[in-house]
Coordinates of C-alpha atoms and ligand atoms in Angstrom, one line a residue:
M138 CA -30.0 -1.5 -19.3
V139 CA -27.7 1.3 -20.5
A140 CA -26.1 3.0 -17.5
V141 CA -23.8 5.1 -19.5
K142 CA -24.9 8.7 -20.1
P143 CA -22.7 10.2 -22.8
F144 CA -22.3 14.0 -22.5
L145 CA -20.1 16.7 -24.1
L146 CA -17.7 18.7 -22.0
D147 CA -15.7 21.7 -23.0
T148 CA -12.2 21.0 -21.8
G149 CA -10.9 24.4 -22.9
E150 CA -9.1 22.7 -25.8
G151 CA -12.2 21.5 -27.6
W152 CA -15.3 19.5 -26.8
V153 CA -14.9 15.9 -25.6
L154 CA -17.5 13.2 -25.5
F155 CA -17.6 11.7 -22.0
F156 CA -19.2 8.5 -20.8
Q157 CA -20.1 9.0 -17.2
Y158 CA -20.2 5.8 -15.2
N159 CA -23.2 5.8 -12.9
K160 CA -24.2 2.3 -11.9
K161 CA -23.2 -1.3 -11.9
N162 CA -23.1 -2.3 -15.6
S163 CA -20.3 -4.1 -17.4
M164 CA -21.0 -2.1 -20.5
S165 CA -20.1 1.1 -18.8
I166 CA -17.0 -0.4 -17.3
D167 CA -16.1 -1.3 -20.8
N168 CA -16.4 2.4 -21.8
I169 CA -14.4 3.5 -18.9
M170 CA -11.6 1.1 -19.8
Q171 CA -11.7 2.0 -23.5
Q172 CA -11.4 5.6 -22.6
A173 CA -8.5 4.8 -20.3
A174 CA -6.8 2.9 -23.1
I175 CA -7.0 5.9 -25.5
A176 CA -5.9 8.3 -22.8
F177 CA -2.9 6.1 -22.0
Q178 CA -1.7 6.2 -25.6
Q179 CA -1.7 10.0 -25.4
Y180 CA -0.4 10.4 -21.9
R181 CA 2.6 8.1 -22.3
E182 CA 3.9 10.5 -24.9
T183 CA 3.5 13.5 -22.6
K184 CA 6.8 15.1 -21.5
A185 CA 8.1 14.4 -18.0
E186 CA 7.9 18.1 -17.1
Q187 CA 4.2 18.2 -18.1
K188 CA 3.4 15.1 -16.0
A189 CA 5.3 16.7 -13.1
V190 CA 3.2 19.9 -13.3
F191 CA 0.1 17.7 -13.5
L192 CA 1.0 15.9 -10.2
E193 CA 1.9 19.1 -8.5
T194 CA -1.4 20.7 -9.6
I195 CA -3.4 17.8 -8.1
A196 CA -1.5 18.4 -4.8
A197 CA -2.2 22.1 -4.9
N198 CA -5.9 21.5 -5.7
M199 CA -6.2 19.1 -2.8
E200 CA -4.7 21.7 -0.5
A201 CA -7.0 24.4 -1.9
A202 CA -9.9 22.1 -1.1
G203 CA -9.0 23.2 2.4
A204 CA -11.0 22.5 5.6
A205 CA -14.1 21.3 3.6
L206 CA -12.1 18.3 2.4
I207 CA -10.9 17.5 5.8
G208 CA -14.4 17.9 7.3
Q209 CA -15.9 15.6 4.7
A210 CA -13.3 12.9 5.4
A211 CA -13.8 13.3 9.2
E212 CA -17.5 12.9 8.8
E213 CA -17.2 9.7 6.6
T214 CA -14.3 8.0 8.4
H215 CA -14.6 9.1 12.0
L216 CA -10.9 9.8 11.9
P217 CA -9.7 12.8 13.9
Q218 CA -9.2 16.0 12.0
A219 CA -5.5 16.2 13.0
R220 CA -4.8 12.8 11.6
L221 CA -6.6 13.7 8.4
V222 CA -4.6 16.9 8.0
S223 CA -1.4 15.1 8.3
E224 CA -2.6 12.3 6.0
R225 CA -3.5 14.9 3.3
A226 CA 0.0 16.5 3.8
R227 CA 1.6 13.1 3.3
T228 CA -0.5 12.6 0.1
T229 CA 0.4 15.9 -1.4
M230 CA 4.0 15.3 -0.5
Q231 CA 3.9 11.9 -2.3
L232 CA 2.5 13.6 -5.4
R233 CA 5.3 16.2 -5.3
M234 CA 7.9 13.5 -4.6
F235 CA 6.9 11.8 -7.9
A236 CA 6.9 15.1 -9.7
A237 CA 10.6 15.6 -8.6
L238 CA 11.4 12.0 -9.7
L239 CA 10.0 12.7 -13.1
R240 CA 12.0 16.0 -13.5
E241 CA 15.2 14.3 -12.5
G242 CA 14.4 11.5 -14.9
S243 CA 17.0 8.8 -14.1
W244 CA 14.3 6.5 -12.7
V245 CA 13.8 4.9 -16.2
E246 CA 17.0 3.0 -15.6
A247 CA 18.4 3.8 -19.1
T248 CA 21.2 1.3 -20.0
V249 CA 23.2 1.5 -23.2
D250 CA 25.5 -1.2 -24.6
T251 CA 27.0 0.0 -27.8
A252 CA 27.8 -2.3 -30.7
D253 CA 31.1 -4.1 -30.9
A254 CA 32.1 -5.6 -34.2
T255 CA 35.5 -6.7 -32.9
V256 CA 34.1 -9.6 -30.8
N257 CA 33.0 -12.9 -32.1
P258 CA 30.1 -13.1 -32.6
A259 CA 29.7 -9.3 -33.2
K260 CA 27.7 -7.6 -30.5
P261 CA 24.7 -5.5 -31.6
D262 CA 23.8 -2.1 -30.1
I263 CA 21.3 -2.8 -27.3
R264 CA 19.6 -0.1 -25.2
K265 CA 17.1 -0.7 -22.4
M266 CA 14.7 1.4 -20.3
L267 CA 11.5 1.2 -18.3
I268 CA 8.2 1.9 -20.1
P269 CA 4.6 2.2 -18.6
L270 CA 2.4 -0.9 -18.6
G271 CA -0.9 0.6 -19.6
P272 CA -4.1 1.5 -17.8
V273 CA -3.9 0.7 -14.0
V274 CA -7.0 0.0 -11.8
V275 CA -6.6 1.1 -8.2
F276 CA -8.9 0.1 -5.4
G277 CA -9.1 2.8 -2.8
A278 CA -8.5 1.7 0.8
S279 CA -11.0 2.3 3.6
N280 CA -8.4 3.1 6.2
F281 CA -6.5 5.8 4.3
P282 CA -9.1 8.1 2.7
F283 CA -6.2 10.2 1.2
A284 CA -2.9 8.4 1.2
Y285 CA -4.1 5.1 -0.2
S286 CA -7.2 6.2 -2.0
T287 CA -8.2 8.4 -5.0
A288 CA -5.0 10.4 -5.3
G289 CA -3.0 8.2 -3.0
G290 CA 0.4 6.4 -3.5
D291 CA -0.8 3.9 -6.1
T292 CA -2.4 6.6 -8.2
A293 CA 0.5 9.0 -7.9
S294 CA 3.1 6.4 -8.8
A295 CA 1.0 5.0 -11.7
L296 CA 0.5 8.5 -13.1
A297 CA 4.2 9.2 -12.7
A298 CA 5.0 6.0 -14.5
G299 CA 2.9 7.2 -17.5
C300 CA -0.1 5.0 -16.9
A301 CA -3.8 6.1 -17.1
V302 CA -5.5 5.3 -13.8
V303 CA -9.0 4.2 -13.0
V304 CA -9.8 4.3 -9.3
K305 CA -12.6 2.3 -7.8
A306 CA -13.6 4.5 -4.9
H307 CA -14.1 2.9 -1.5
P308 CA -17.8 3.2 -0.6
A309 CA -16.9 4.0 3.0
H310 CA -15.7 7.5 2.0
L311 CA -17.3 8.2 -1.3
K312 CA -17.9 11.9 -0.9
T313 CA -14.3 12.5 0.2
S314 CA -13.2 10.6 -2.9
Q315 CA -15.5 12.7 -5.1
L316 CA -13.9 15.9 -3.8
V317 CA -10.4 14.5 -4.5
H318 CA -11.6 13.4 -7.9
K319 CA -12.6 17.0 -8.6
A320 CA -9.1 18.1 -7.6
I321 CA -7.7 15.7 -10.1
K322 CA -10.2 16.6 -12.9
D323 CA -9.4 20.3 -12.4
A324 CA -5.7 19.5 -12.7
I325 CA -6.3 17.5 -15.9
F326 CA -7.9 20.4 -17.5
S327 CA -5.6 23.2 -16.2
S328 CA -2.5 21.2 -17.1
G329 CA -3.8 20.0 -20.5
M330 CA -3.7 16.3 -19.8
P331 CA -5.8 13.8 -21.8
P332 CA -9.3 14.0 -20.2
H333 CA -9.5 10.3 -19.3
V334 CA -6.1 9.9 -17.9
F335 CA -7.8 9.5 -14.6
Q336 CA -11.3 8.2 -14.0
H337 CA -13.4 7.4 -11.0
V338 CA -15.7 4.4 -10.6
E339 CA -18.3 4.9 -7.9
D340 CA -19.9 1.6 -7.5
G341 CA -19.7 -0.3 -4.2
S342 CA -20.1 -3.7 -5.7
F343 CA -17.8 -6.7 -6.2
E344 CA -19.0 -7.0 -9.7
A345 CA -17.7 -3.6 -10.7
G346 CA -14.3 -4.5 -9.2
E347 CA -14.2 -7.8 -10.9
S348 CA -15.2 -6.3 -14.3
L349 CA -12.4 -3.7 -14.0
V350 CA -9.8 -6.4 -13.2
K351 CA -11.0 -8.6 -16.0
H352 CA -11.2 -5.9 -18.7
A353 CA -8.9 -6.5 -21.6
A354 CA -7.5 -3.0 -21.4
T355 CA -6.5 -3.2 -17.8
A356 CA -2.8 -3.7 -17.5
A357 CA -2.2 -3.9 -13.7
V358 CA -4.1 -3.5 -10.4
G359 CA -3.2 -1.8 -7.1
F360 CA -5.2 -2.8 -4.0
T361 CA -5.1 -2.2 -0.2
G362 CA -7.6 -4.0 2.0
S363 CA -8.6 -7.4 3.2
F364 CA -6.9 -10.7 2.4
A365 CA -10.2 -12.0 1.0
G366 CA -10.6 -9.0 -1.3
G367 CA -7.0 -8.9 -2.5
K368 CA -6.8 -12.6 -3.1
A369 CA -10.2 -12.6 -5.0
L370 CA -9.0 -9.9 -7.3
Y371 CA -5.6 -11.6 -7.7
D372 CA -7.4 -14.8 -8.7
H373 CA -9.5 -12.9 -11.3
A374 CA -6.4 -11.4 -12.8
A375 CA -4.6 -14.7 -12.9
A376 CA -7.6 -16.4 -14.6
R377 CA -7.6 -13.9 -17.5
K378 CA -6.7 -15.0 -21.0
N379 CA -3.7 -12.7 -20.6
P380 CA -2.9 -12.6 -16.8
I381 CA -1.9 -9.2 -15.4
P382 CA -0.1 -8.3 -12.2
V383 CA -2.0 -7.4 -9.0
F384 CA -0.1 -5.5 -6.4
A385 CA -2.3 -6.2 -3.4
E386 CA -1.4 -5.2 0.1
M387 CA -3.4 -7.3 2.5
G388 CA -3.2 -8.4 6.1
S389 CA -0.2 -8.4 8.4
T390 CA 0.2 -9.0 12.1
N391 CA 3.7 -7.4 12.3
P392 CA 5.2 -9.6 15.1
I393 CA 7.3 -8.0 17.7
I394 CA 10.1 -10.0 19.4
L395 CA 11.1 -9.2 22.9
L396 CA 14.6 -10.4 23.5
P397 CA 15.5 -11.5 27.1
D398 CA 17.9 -8.8 28.2
T399 CA 15.7 -5.9 27.2
L400 CA 12.7 -7.6 28.8
E401 CA 14.6 -7.8 32.1
K402 CA 15.7 -4.2 31.9
N403 CA 12.9 -2.4 30.1
A404 CA 9.7 -4.4 30.5
E405 CA 7.5 -1.5 31.6
E406 CA 8.7 0.9 29.0
L407 CA 8.4 -1.7 26.2
A408 CA 4.8 -2.4 27.3
R409 CA 3.8 1.3 27.1
Q410 CA 5.4 1.7 23.7
Y411 CA 3.7 -1.5 22.5
I412 CA 0.2 -0.7 23.6
A413 CA 0.4 2.8 22.3
S414 CA 1.1 1.3 18.9
V415 CA -1.7 -1.3 19.2
V416 CA -4.3 1.3 19.9
L417 CA -3.0 4.1 17.6
G418 CA -5.8 5.0 15.1
M419 CA -7.9 2.2 16.8
G420 CA -5.5 -0.3 15.3
Q421 CA -6.8 0.3 11.8
F422 CA -3.4 0.2 10.2
C423 CA -1.8 -2.5 8.1
T424 CA 1.2 -2.0 10.3
N425 CA -0.7 -2.6 13.6
P426 CA 1.5 -5.0 15.7
G427 CA -1.1 -7.7 16.6
I428 CA 1.4 -10.3 17.9
V429 CA 4.2 -10.0 20.5
L430 CA 6.5 -12.9 21.4
G431 CA 8.6 -13.2 24.6
I432 CA 10.2 -15.9 26.6
E433 CA 8.6 -16.9 30.0
S434 CA 10.4 -14.8 32.6
E435 CA 9.9 -12.3 35.4
G436 CA 10.5 -9.6 32.8
L437 CA 7.7 -11.0 30.6
S438 CA 5.3 -11.0 33.6
R439 CA 6.1 -7.4 34.3
F440 CA 5.6 -6.6 30.6
I441 CA 2.1 -8.2 30.7
A442 CA 1.2 -6.5 34.0
E443 CA 2.1 -3.0 32.5
A444 CA 0.4 -3.8 29.2
E445 CA -2.8 -4.7 31.1
K446 CA -2.7 -1.2 32.8
E447 CA -2.2 0.5 29.4
I448 CA -4.9 -1.3 27.6
A449 CA -7.3 -0.5 30.5
A450 CA -6.5 3.2 30.0
A451 CA -7.0 3.1 26.2
I452 CA -10.1 5.1 25.2
P453 CA -12.5 3.4 22.7
Q454 CA -12.9 5.4 19.5
P455 CA -15.3 5.0 16.5
M456 CA -14.1 2.6 13.8
L457 CA -14.0 3.5 10.1
H458 CA -17.2 1.9 9.1
E459 CA -19.8 -0.6 10.3
G460 CA -18.3 -3.5 8.3
I461 CA -14.9 -3.0 9.9
Y462 CA -16.5 -2.5 13.4
K463 CA -18.5 -5.8 13.0
A464 CA -15.6 -7.7 11.6
Y465 CA -13.3 -6.5 14.4
H466 CA -15.6 -7.6 17.2
A467 CA -16.5 -10.9 15.5
K468 CA -12.8 -11.8 14.9
M469 CA -11.8 -10.8 18.3
E470 CA -14.5 -12.8 20.0
K471 CA -13.5 -15.8 17.9
A472 CA -9.9 -15.5 18.8
L473 CA -10.7 -15.2 22.5
Q474 CA -12.8 -18.4 22.4
Q475 CA -9.8 -20.5 21.3
T476 CA -8.3 -23.1 23.6
G477 CA -5.5 -21.7 25.7
V478 CA -6.3 -18.0 25.0
N479 CA -6.9 -15.8 28.0
V480 CA -7.9 -12.1 28.2
V481 CA -5.2 -9.9 29.8
G482 CA -7.5 -7.0 29.8
H483 CA -9.9 -4.7 27.9
S484 CA -10.2 -0.9 27.9
S485 CA -11.9 0.0 31.2
T486 CA -14.1 2.4 29.2
E487 CA -17.3 0.9 27.8
P488 CA -17.3 1.4 24.0
G489 CA -20.1 3.4 22.5
A490 CA -22.0 2.6 19.3
G491 CA -19.6 1.8 16.4
E492 CA -16.5 2.1 18.7
A493 CA -13.8 -0.5 19.1
W494 CA -13.1 -2.2 22.4
P495 CA -9.3 -2.2 22.8
T496 CA -8.4 -5.7 24.0
L497 CA -5.2 -7.6 24.9
A498 CA -5.0 -11.4 25.1
E499 CA -2.3 -13.9 25.9
T500 CA -1.5 -17.6 25.2
D501 CA 1.5 -19.9 25.3
G502 CA 3.7 -21.0 22.4
T503 CA 2.2 -24.5 22.2
A504 CA -1.4 -23.3 21.9
F505 CA -0.4 -20.7 19.4
L506 CA 1.6 -23.2 17.2
S507 CA -1.3 -25.6 17.1
N508 CA -4.0 -23.1 16.1
P509 CA -3.6 -21.2 12.8
L510 CA -6.6 -19.0 13.6
L511 CA -4.5 -17.2 16.2
H512 CA -2.1 -16.2 13.5
E513 CA -4.7 -14.2 11.6
E514 CA -5.0 -10.4 11.6
V515 CA -7.7 -9.0 13.8
F516 CA -8.0 -5.6 12.2
G517 CA -8.4 -3.2 15.1
P518 CA -7.0 -2.5 18.6
Y519 CA -6.5 -6.2 19.5
A520 CA -3.2 -7.9 20.2
I521 CA -2.0 -11.3 21.6
I522 CA 1.1 -11.9 23.7
V523 CA 2.6 -15.3 23.1
R524 CA 4.6 -16.7 26.1
C525 CA 7.3 -19.0 24.8
T526 CA 9.2 -21.6 26.8
D527 CA 12.6 -20.8 25.4
L528 CA 14.4 -19.2 22.5
D529 CA 13.8 -22.3 20.3
Q530 CA 10.1 -22.2 20.8
L531 CA 10.1 -18.4 20.2
Q532 CA 11.9 -18.9 16.9
K533 CA 9.5 -21.7 15.9
V534 CA 6.5 -19.5 16.6
W535 CA 8.1 -16.6 14.7
R536 CA 8.8 -18.9 11.7
S537 CA 5.3 -20.3 11.7
L538 CA 3.8 -16.9 10.9
A539 CA 2.9 -16.1 7.3
G540 CA 4.7 -13.3 5.4
Q541 CA 4.6 -9.9 7.0
L542 CA 5.0 -6.2 6.1
T543 CA 7.2 -5.7 9.2
T544 CA 8.7 -7.5 12.2
S545 CA 10.4 -5.8 15.1
L546 CA 13.3 -6.9 17.3
M547 CA 13.5 -5.3 20.7
G548 CA 16.8 -5.8 22.3
T549 CA 19.9 -4.4 24.1
E550 CA 23.3 -4.5 22.6
K551 CA 23.9 -7.7 24.5
D552 CA 20.7 -9.2 23.0
F553 CA 21.7 -8.3 19.5
T554 CA 25.2 -9.7 20.0
E555 CA 23.9 -13.0 21.4
H556 CA 21.0 -13.3 18.9
A557 CA 22.6 -11.9 15.8
S558 CA 21.3 -14.8 13.7
M559 CA 17.8 -13.5 14.2
R560 CA 18.3 -10.8 11.6
A561 CA 18.4 -13.5 8.8
L562 CA 15.2 -15.1 10.2
A563 CA 13.5 -11.7 10.2
E564 CA 14.5 -11.3 6.5
S565 CA 12.7 -14.4 5.6
I566 CA 9.5 -13.1 7.2
A567 CA 9.1 -9.4 6.5
G568 CA 9.8 -6.5 4.2
R569 CA 10.8 -4.1 6.9
I570 CA 12.8 -5.1 9.9
I571 CA 12.7 -2.7 12.8
F572 CA 15.1 -2.6 15.6
N573 CA 13.8 -1.2 19.0
G574 CA 10.8 0.4 17.4
V575 CA 7.1 -0.2 16.6
P576 CA 5.8 -0.6 13.1
T577 CA 3.1 2.0 13.0
G578 CA 4.2 5.3 11.3
V579 CA 5.6 4.5 7.8
T580 CA 8.2 7.0 6.8
V581 CA 7.9 8.0 3.1
C582 CA 11.4 8.0 1.8
N583 CA 13.5 6.4 -1.0
S584 CA 14.7 3.4 1.1
M585 CA 11.3 2.5 2.6
V586 CA 10.0 -1.0 1.8
H587 CA 6.2 -1.3 2.4
G588 CA 5.7 -4.8 1.2
G589 CA 6.5 -8.3 2.2
P590 CA 6.1 -12.0 1.5
F591 CA 2.6 -13.4 0.8
P592 CA 0.1 -12.9 2.2
A593 CA 1.2 -9.4 3.4
T594 CA 1.4 -8.6 -0.4
T595 CA 1.0 -10.6 -3.6
D596 CA 4.4 -9.6 -4.8
S597 CA 7.2 -9.2 -2.2
R598 CA 9.6 -7.7 -4.8
F599 CA 7.9 -4.3 -4.7
T600 CA 7.0 -1.5 -2.3
A601 CA 3.8 0.5 -2.1
V602 CA 5.5 3.4 -0.4
G603 CA 8.3 5.6 -1.6
I604 CA 9.6 6.3 -5.1
N605 CA 10.2 2.7 -5.9
G606 CA 6.5 2.2 -5.9
I607 CA 6.7 3.3 -9.5
K608 CA 8.4 0.1 -10.5
R609 CA 5.0 -1.8 -10.1
W610 CA 3.6 0.0 -13.2
V611 CA 6.5 -0.4 -15.7
R612 CA 8.3 -3.1 -17.6
P613 CA 11.7 -3.1 -19.2
V614 CA 12.0 -2.9 -23.0
C615 CA 15.2 -3.1 -25.0
Y616 CA 15.9 -1.8 -28.5
Q617 CA 18.4 -3.7 -30.7
N618 CA 20.2 -1.7 -33.4
C619 CA 17.5 0.9 -33.3
P620 CA 18.2 4.1 -35.4
Q621 CA 19.0 7.1 -33.3
T622 CA 16.0 9.0 -34.7
L623 CA 13.6 6.3 -33.4
L624 CA 15.1 5.9 -30.0
P625 CA 13.3 7.5 -27.0
P626 CA 15.3 10.6 -25.8
A627 CA 16.4 8.7 -22.6
L628 CA 18.5 6.3 -24.8
Q629 CA 19.8 8.7 -27.5
N630 CA 23.5 9.1 -27.9
G631 CA 23.6 12.7 -26.7
N632 CA 21.7 12.0 -23.5
P633 CA 19.4 15.0 -24.2
L634 CA 17.6 14.5 -20.8
G635 CA 20.9 14.6 -18.9
I636 CA 19.9 11.6 -16.8
W637 CA 22.1 9.0 -15.1
R638 CA 22.7 6.0 -17.4
L639 CA 24.7 2.9 -17.4
V640 CA 26.7 3.2 -20.6
N641 CA 29.0 0.2 -21.5
N642 CA 29.1 -0.7 -17.8
E643 CA 29.9 2.9 -16.6
W644 CA 27.6 5.2 -14.8
T645 CA 27.5 8.5 -16.6
R646 CA 25.4 11.6 -17.2
Ligands
NAP146 P1 -12.1 -4.9 1.6 O1 -13.3 -5.6 2.0 O2 -11.0 -5.7 1.2 O3 -12.5 -3.9 0.3 C1 -11.6 -3.1 -0.4 C2 -12.1 -2.9 -1.8 O4 -12.0 -4.2 -2.5 C3 -13.5 -2.5 -1.9 O5 -13.6 -1.6 -3.0 C4 -14.2 -3.7 -2.2 O6 -15.4 -3.6 -2.9 C5 -13.3 -4.5 -3.0 N1 -13.5 -6.0 -2.9 C6 -13.4 -6.7 -1.7 N2 -13.6 -8.0 -2.0 C7 -13.8 -8.1 -3.3 C8 -14.2 -9.2 -4.2 N3 -14.3 -10.4 -3.7 N4 -14.4 -8.9 -5.5 C9 -14.3 -7.6 -5.9 N5 -14.0 -6.6 -5.2 C10 -13.8 -6.8 -3.9 O7 -11.5 -3.9 2.6 P2 -12.3 -2.8 3.6 O8 -13.7 -2.6 3.2 O9 -11.4 -1.7 3.7 O10 -12.3 -3.5 5.0 C11 -12.7 -4.8 5.3 C12 -11.6 -5.6 6.0 O11 -10.3 -5.5 5.3 C13 -11.3 -5.0 7.4 O12 -12.1 -5.5 8.4 C14 -9.8 -5.5 7.6 O13 -9.8 -6.8 8.1 C15 -9.3 -5.5 6.2 N6 -8.4 -4.3 5.9 C16 -7.1 -4.5 5.9 C17 -6.2 -3.4 5.6 C18 -4.8 -3.6 5.7 O14 -4.1 -2.6 5.4 N7 -4.3 -4.8 6.0 C19 -6.7 -2.2 5.3 C20 -8.1 -2.0 5.2 C21 -8.9 -3.1 5.5 P3 -16.7 -2.9 -2.4 O15 -16.6 -1.4 -2.7 O16 -17.8 -3.5 -3.2 O17 -16.9 -3.2 -1.0

């Protein structure tokens, strides 16, 4: 029954008793989360500089893991080495980005309103800042073995916020995750962090995930994956005695709107750009543009003809794992069987074992509007073109779609002048509105929003990419009439951290 094997480990700063989780057992999840809770209390008091060094050391260790790490990830995910090299670079860059954020320090949004006895009623001294929530559980994603997995954006932002992190490794790339876990463990010891500030759960079962979400010590959850998975975990979190936030990034079809003037002028170029995005990484991105809308016209016919050529030329590639391969073909078959749906074309290359068959379909606006199944994400290199009778129907189809991570408007200057109101419509649908571009390729920068209305995510107020991802793992607290000696340094009168603060309505350092 007992799946926990306690063992002693010399951390260099004394011996620590570890409970190593090794199989499905709610008792051992309990130990993991208790350890996380203790580590959190120590880690939250750690200075920003030390946390920054810790994050940078993880990045350096991942780089030092070299070609062996890339090779392991390639073997498990079937992703090309070049893609994995750039994904690791993005992951280490994210860790360093959060280290820089910690060193600068102003992210805590320190706000000071000093007391005023001359007003009636007298105003007390009130000071506010952001503090970490507690232990965070992160579910590693199958489609990003580095950037959204063990040391990915959720982990980096939660550690930066001052939270302890427990990652449930995705079973599709367990060995890769173990290597990254080693990079983190080594960083914990070399930078003197609390030993359990990061822990790794290696159990591919729903029960383990459920226990982690339901554990009393868990303060928040980060997830990237299917709608079914994200929603199930969200429901578990909401049903707790003390509900906790779940930041789940789930499905998205990222609709692309082809406006009339650009269709007439640039149909072929648009089709090439579109299909390149659909088949990139065999469509295994949350930003894959699975739906494109255009108004019936000679331009749209040319777009479809060119897209047919492009999809025929696409080369099938292996998918991430068997579950995704099976789900792709089953969902695609089902979509193609729907009334009013026609195949535009498939890749002309027969797919091999485990490979996706790039496929393009088309339907009309009426059939699309009457069938919600066609609105669903088909995770892989599949897309559907919706032929609309006029602008009214196009807008109706667009509005009928559920919340999205992104939506793209393709247009000329004339289009954007004539259809300026479409920007507001786009805002009601998506977190990122792209003009004359495809959604694949998410730039990691301060102003990026990688989020969107449900069901793209469970909380559209936050982003999973960029420095603002840290806001998911913190909450504001204010101190009223707190003695200077008890205030955190960020709120003390002398501003010892030298951070930007809003003091009596004025920004100051
Ligand atoms: P997934 O099935 O959602 O699994 C992701 C993680 O969540 C895994 O660790 C899984 O546990 C856990 N999980 C899923 N359902 C759960 C439940 N009901 N209770 C507790 N834990 C649960 O995602 P996936 O394996 O990566 O791929 C499956 C499908 O997800 C794909 O075909 C695709 O449709 C979609 N997907 C979407 C995105 C996106 O960005 N939109 C990304 C990846 C995948 P186990 O370890 O036990 O499996």
